[in-house]
């Protein structure tokens, strides 16, 4: 079965995130009484610092580093916002600052996100549909947000016959989108199908956490409903820790969609695993999926 992450895997998050980042910075300027130009300059400086050292900066949830902060604009913005407030000498209570960064500013500006599919996404989703392949989209995003982007994809078909095809294409994927996966939630007391709590990667000082029970429950549901074993899965994602670490430990095949911000330590690690692959384009997904089926 083919399991696809959505944002960053099928979409170009750097392109999609431009209005999100701009809105977030506008709100920071208003809240701090700074000029938008000053906030933009600080953002550019701190973003370059984060991108220059992917091992140092992480996306922190509930006090745990759950993914590198470098990999997309949505993960980068929280540590950048914290660095901006520190630079401006603005001190806020920890809980209020956490809520401001992760909830209020994030939620209000995420709705500004535009839709930009990666090259090959339309072809991939269309072929999976026409071949009636076992597949699902498993994402942290809300289901409605993903479906709204898939409607944009369906809108690429304009003639009467194409419109009927687009309706069927959308209907196929509408039943196969599983949102709210909460891949970022770590709970070492929860059931994640593995007793392994964490592991280390060469070149990274912090641990990779394995116990992500919400994500496991969703994958386990798909596996049980279809009577599959973990080796029957190919899970494709763009953020190793969120999308791939748990299924890799469980025994699934995994594939990382490389981007310019993918940390090199992830690429090096996956190169040592027989059930892992690093991909450079969406066009490589189905050939690799068929390869894993042949090997099975």
CSV table of C-alpha atoms in Angstrom, one decimal, residues 24-289:
chain,number,residue,atom,x,y,z
A,24,UNK,CA,3.0,36.1,10.2
A,25,UNK,CA,5.7,38.8,10.0
A,26,UNK,CA,3.0,41.5,9.6
A,27,UNK,CA,1.4,40.3,12.7
A,28,UNK,CA,4.7,40.2,14.6
A,29,UNK,CA,5.4,43.8,13.5
A,30,UNK,CA,2.0,45.0,14.7
A,31,UNK,CA,2.3,43.1,18.0
A,32,UNK,CA,5.9,44.4,18.8
A,33,UNK,CA,5.4,47.9,17.5
A,34,UNK,CA,8.2,47.4,15.0
A,35,UNK,CA,8.3,48.3,11.3
A,36,UNK,CA,7.5,45.5,8.9
A,37,UNK,CA,10.9,46.2,7.2
A,38,UNK,CA,12.7,45.6,10.5
A,39,UNK,CA,10.9,42.4,11.1
A,40,UNK,CA,11.6,41.2,7.6
A,41,UNK,CA,15.3,41.9,8.0
A,42,UNK,CA,15.4,40.0,11.3
A,43,UNK,CA,13.5,37.1,9.8
A,44,UNK,CA,16.0,36.9,6.9
A,45,UNK,CA,19.0,37.0,9.3
A,46,UNK,CA,17.6,34.3,11.6
A,47,UNK,CA,16.4,32.1,8.8
A,48,UNK,CA,19.8,32.1,7.3
A,49,UNK,CA,21.2,31.2,10.7
A,50,UNK,CA,18.8,28.3,11.1
A,51,UNK,CA,19.3,27.0,7.6
A,52,UNK,CA,23.1,27.1,8.1
A,53,UNK,CA,23.0,24.8,11.1
A,54,UNK,CA,20.1,22.2,10.8
A,55,UNK,CA,21.4,20.1,13.7
A,56,UNK,CA,21.1,23.0,16.2
A,57,UNK,CA,17.5,24.2,15.6
A,58,UNK,CA,14.4,22.0,16.1
A,59,UNK,CA,10.6,22.2,16.0
A,60,UNK,CA,9.7,21.8,19.7
A,61,UNK,CA,6.3,20.5,20.8
A,62,UNK,CA,5.5,20.0,24.5
A,63,UNK,CA,9.2,20.5,25.4
A,64,UNK,CA,10.5,17.9,23.0
A,65,UNK,CA,12.4,18.4,19.7
A,66,UNK,CA,10.2,16.5,17.3
A,67,UNK,CA,11.7,17.6,13.9
A,68,UNK,CA,14.3,19.8,12.4
A,69,UNK,CA,13.3,23.4,12.1
A,70,UNK,CA,15.0,23.9,8.8
A,71,UNK,CA,12.7,21.8,6.6
A,72,UNK,CA,9.8,24.1,5.8
A,73,UNK,CA,8.6,27.6,6.5
A,74,UNK,CA,5.9,26.4,8.9
A,75,UNK,CA,8.5,24.7,11.2
A,76,UNK,CA,11.0,27.5,10.8
A,77,UNK,CA,8.7,30.4,11.8
A,78,UNK,CA,8.4,29.4,15.5
A,79,UNK,CA,12.1,29.5,16.4
A,80,UNK,CA,12.5,32.6,14.2
A,81,UNK,CA,9.7,34.4,16.0
A,82,UNK,CA,11.3,33.5,19.3
A,83,UNK,CA,14.7,34.9,18.1
A,84,UNK,CA,13.0,38.1,16.9
A,85,UNK,CA,11.3,38.7,20.3
A,86,UNK,CA,14.6,38.0,22.1
A,87,UNK,CA,16.4,40.4,19.7
A,88,UNK,CA,13.8,43.1,20.4
A,89,UNK,CA,14.1,42.5,24.2
A,90,UNK,CA,10.4,41.5,24.5
A,91,UNK,CA,9.8,39.1,27.4
A,92,UNK,CA,6.5,37.2,27.5
A,93,UNK,CA,5.4,34.4,29.9
A,94,UNK,CA,6.4,31.0,28.4
A,95,UNK,CA,2.9,29.6,28.1
A,96,UNK,CA,1.5,32.8,26.4
A,97,UNK,CA,4.4,33.0,24.0
A,98,UNK,CA,3.9,29.3,23.1
A,99,UNK,CA,0.2,29.9,22.5
A,100,UNK,CA,1.0,33.0,20.5
A,101,UNK,CA,3.5,31.3,18.2
A,102,UNK,CA,1.9,27.9,17.7
A,103,UNK,CA,-1.8,28.7,17.8
A,104,UNK,CA,-2.9,32.3,17.3
A,105,UNK,CA,-0.3,33.5,14.7
A,106,UNK,CA,0.1,30.1,13.1
A,107,UNK,CA,-3.6,29.4,12.8
A,108,UNK,CA,-4.6,32.9,11.6
A,109,UNK,CA,-2.0,32.9,8.8
A,110,UNK,CA,-2.1,29.3,7.7
A,111,UNK,CA,-5.4,30.1,5.9
A,112,UNK,CA,-3.3,32.4,3.6
A,113,UNK,CA,-1.3,29.4,2.3
A,114,UNK,CA,-1.5,29.1,-1.5
A,115,UNK,CA,-1.7,25.9,-3.5
A,116,UNK,CA,1.4,24.9,-5.4
A,117,UNK,CA,1.8,21.2,-6.4
A,118,UNK,CA,5.2,19.8,-7.0
A,119,UNK,CA,6.1,18.7,-10.5
A,120,UNK,CA,4.6,15.2,-11.1
A,121,UNK,CA,2.0,15.4,-8.4
A,122,UNK,CA,-1.0,15.5,-10.8
A,123,UNK,CA,0.4,12.6,-12.8
A,124,UNK,CA,1.0,10.5,-9.7
A,125,UNK,CA,-2.4,11.1,-8.2
A,126,UNK,CA,-4.0,10.4,-11.6
A,127,UNK,CA,-2.1,7.2,-12.2
A,128,UNK,CA,-2.9,5.8,-8.7
A,129,UNK,CA,-6.6,6.5,-9.4
A,130,UNK,CA,-6.7,5.0,-12.9
A,131,UNK,CA,-4.8,1.9,-11.7
A,132,UNK,CA,-7.0,1.7,-8.6
A,133,UNK,CA,-3.9,1.2,-6.5
A,134,UNK,CA,-4.2,0.8,-2.7
A,135,UNK,CA,-3.2,4.2,-1.4
A,136,UNK,CA,-3.9,6.9,1.1
A,137,UNK,CA,-2.8,10.4,2.0
A,138,UNK,CA,-1.9,10.6,5.7
A,139,UNK,CA,-1.1,14.2,6.9
A,140,UNK,CA,-1.0,16.5,9.9
A,141,UNK,CA,-3.1,19.0,8.0
A,142,UNK,CA,-6.9,19.1,8.4
A,143,UNK,CA,-8.7,16.9,5.9
A,144,UNK,CA,-10.6,19.9,4.6
A,145,UNK,CA,-7.4,21.8,3.9
A,146,UNK,CA,-6.1,18.9,1.8
A,147,UNK,CA,-9.4,18.4,0.0
A,148,UNK,CA,-9.5,22.1,-1.0
A,149,UNK,CA,-6.1,21.8,-2.6
A,150,UNK,CA,-7.2,18.6,-4.4
A,151,UNK,CA,-10.2,20.6,-5.8
A,152,UNK,CA,-7.6,23.0,-7.3
A,153,UNK,CA,-6.0,19.9,-8.9
A,154,UNK,CA,-9.4,18.7,-10.2
A,155,UNK,CA,-10.0,22.2,-11.7
A,156,UNK,CA,-7.1,21.6,-14.1
A,157,UNK,CA,-9.6,19.5,-16.2
A,158,UNK,CA,-11.9,21.8,-18.1
A,159,UNK,CA,-13.8,20.1,-20.9
A,160,UNK,CA,-17.0,18.2,-20.3
A,161,UNK,CA,-15.4,14.8,-20.5
A,162,UNK,CA,-12.4,16.0,-18.4
A,163,UNK,CA,-14.8,17.4,-15.8
A,164,UNK,CA,-16.4,14.0,-15.4
A,165,UNK,CA,-12.9,12.4,-15.0
A,166,UNK,CA,-11.9,15.1,-12.5
A,167,UNK,CA,-15.1,14.4,-10.4
A,168,UNK,CA,-14.2,10.7,-10.3
A,169,UNK,CA,-10.5,11.5,-9.5
A,170,UNK,CA,-11.5,13.8,-6.6
A,171,UNK,CA,-14.0,11.3,-5.3
A,172,UNK,CA,-11.3,8.6,-5.3
A,173,UNK,CA,-8.9,10.7,-3.2
A,174,UNK,CA,-11.7,12.2,-1.0
A,175,UNK,CA,-12.2,8.8,0.5
A,176,UNK,CA,-8.5,8.3,1.0
A,177,UNK,CA,-7.4,11.5,2.8
A,178,UNK,CA,-6.6,11.0,6.5
A,179,UNK,CA,-6.0,14.3,8.2
A,180,UNK,CA,-5.0,15.3,11.7
A,181,UNK,CA,-2.4,12.5,12.0
A,182,UNK,CA,-0.5,14.4,14.7
A,183,UNK,CA,2.8,12.9,13.7
A,184,UNK,CA,4.5,15.5,16.0
A,185,UNK,CA,2.9,14.2,19.2
A,186,UNK,CA,5.4,12.1,21.2
A,187,UNK,CA,4.1,10.0,24.1
A,188,UNK,CA,6.5,7.5,25.6
A,189,UNK,CA,3.7,5.9,27.6
A,190,UNK,CA,1.5,5.5,24.5
A,191,UNK,CA,1.2,2.5,22.2
A,192,UNK,CA,3.1,3.0,19.1
A,193,UNK,CA,3.7,-0.6,18.1
A,194,UNK,CA,7.3,-0.5,19.2
A,195,UNK,CA,9.1,-0.7,22.5
A,196,UNK,CA,11.9,1.5,21.1
A,197,UNK,CA,11.6,4.9,22.7
A,198,UNK,CA,14.3,6.7,20.6
A,199,UNK,CA,17.4,6.3,18.5
A,200,UNK,CA,20.3,8.4,17.4
A,201,UNK,CA,21.6,9.5,14.0
A,202,UNK,CA,25.2,10.1,13.3
A,203,UNK,CA,25.8,13.9,13.1
A,204,UNK,CA,22.8,14.8,15.3
A,205,UNK,CA,23.1,15.2,19.0
A,206,UNK,CA,19.5,15.0,20.0
A,207,UNK,CA,17.4,11.8,19.8
A,208,UNK,CA,14.8,10.8,17.2
A,209,UNK,CA,11.6,9.9,19.1
A,210,UNK,CA,9.7,6.8,18.0
A,211,UNK,CA,6.6,6.8,20.2
A,212,UNK,CA,4.1,8.8,18.2
A,213,UNK,CA,0.8,7.1,19.1
A,214,UNK,CA,-1.7,9.2,17.1
A,215,UNK,CA,0.3,8.5,13.9
A,216,UNK,CA,0.6,4.8,14.8
A,217,UNK,CA,-3.1,4.5,15.4
A,218,UNK,CA,-3.9,5.8,11.9
A,219,UNK,CA,-1.3,3.6,10.2
A,220,UNK,CA,-2.4,0.6,12.2
A,221,UNK,CA,-6.0,1.2,11.2
A,222,UNK,CA,-5.1,1.2,7.5
A,223,UNK,CA,-3.0,-2.0,8.0
A,224,UNK,CA,-5.7,-3.8,9.9
A,225,UNK,CA,-8.5,-2.9,7.5
A,226,UNK,CA,-6.6,-4.3,4.6
A,227,UNK,CA,-5.0,-7.3,6.4
A,228,UNK,CA,-1.5,-6.1,5.6
A,229,UNK,CA,1.9,-6.5,7.2
A,230,UNK,CA,4.2,-3.5,7.7
A,231,UNK,CA,6.4,-4.6,4.8
A,232,UNK,CA,3.5,-4.1,2.5
A,233,UNK,CA,3.7,-0.3,3.0
A,234,UNK,CA,5.7,2.3,1.2
A,235,UNK,CA,5.5,5.5,3.2
A,236,UNK,CA,6.6,8.6,1.3
A,237,UNK,CA,7.3,11.9,3.1
A,238,UNK,CA,9.5,15.0,3.1
A,239,UNK,CA,10.3,15.1,6.9
A,240,UNK,CA,12.0,12.0,8.2
A,241,UNK,CA,11.2,12.4,11.8
A,242,UNK,CA,7.6,13.2,11.3
A,243,UNK,CA,6.7,11.0,8.3
A,244,UNK,CA,9.2,8.1,8.2
A,245,UNK,CA,10.9,7.4,11.5
A,246,UNK,CA,8.1,5.4,13.1
A,247,UNK,CA,7.1,3.4,10.0
A,248,UNK,CA,10.8,2.6,9.4
A,249,UNK,CA,11.1,1.2,12.9
A,250,UNK,CA,7.9,-0.8,12.4
A,251,UNK,CA,9.3,-2.5,9.3
A,252,UNK,CA,7.6,-0.5,6.5
A,253,UNK,CA,9.4,0.6,3.4
A,254,UNK,CA,10.0,4.4,3.4
A,255,UNK,CA,11.1,7.0,0.9
A,256,UNK,CA,12.2,10.6,1.7
A,257,UNK,CA,11.4,13.3,-0.9
A,258,UNK,CA,14.6,15.3,-0.9
A,259,UNK,CA,14.4,19.1,-0.9
A,260,UNK,CA,17.1,21.8,-0.7
A,261,UNK,CA,16.5,22.0,3.1
A,262,UNK,CA,16.7,18.2,3.8
A,263,UNK,CA,19.4,17.7,6.4
A,264,UNK,CA,22.4,15.7,5.1
A,265,UNK,CA,22.4,13.5,8.3
A,266,UNK,CA,19.0,12.2,7.3
A,267,UNK,CA,20.2,11.3,3.7
A,268,UNK,CA,23.3,9.6,5.1
A,269,UNK,CA,21.3,7.5,7.6
A,270,UNK,CA,18.6,6.4,5.1
A,271,UNK,CA,21.4,5.3,2.7
A,272,UNK,CA,22.3,2.6,5.3
A,273,UNK,CA,18.9,1.1,5.5
A,274,UNK,CA,17.7,-1.6,3.1
A,275,UNK,CA,14.0,-0.6,3.4
A,276,UNK,CA,14.7,3.1,2.8
A,277,UNK,CA,15.3,5.3,-0.3
A,278,UNK,CA,15.9,9.0,-0.9
A,279,UNK,CA,14.0,10.3,-3.9
A,280,UNK,CA,14.6,13.5,-5.9
A,281,UNK,CA,11.3,13.7,-7.8
A,282,UNK,CA,7.7,12.6,-7.6
A,283,UNK,CA,8.1,10.6,-10.8
A,284,UNK,CA,10.3,8.2,-8.9
A,285,UNK,CA,7.6,7.2,-6.4
A,286,UNK,CA,5.6,4.7,-8.4
A,287,UNK,CA,8.7,2.9,-9.9
A,288,UNK,CA,10.1,2.5,-6.4
A,289,UNK,CA,6.7,1.3,-5.1
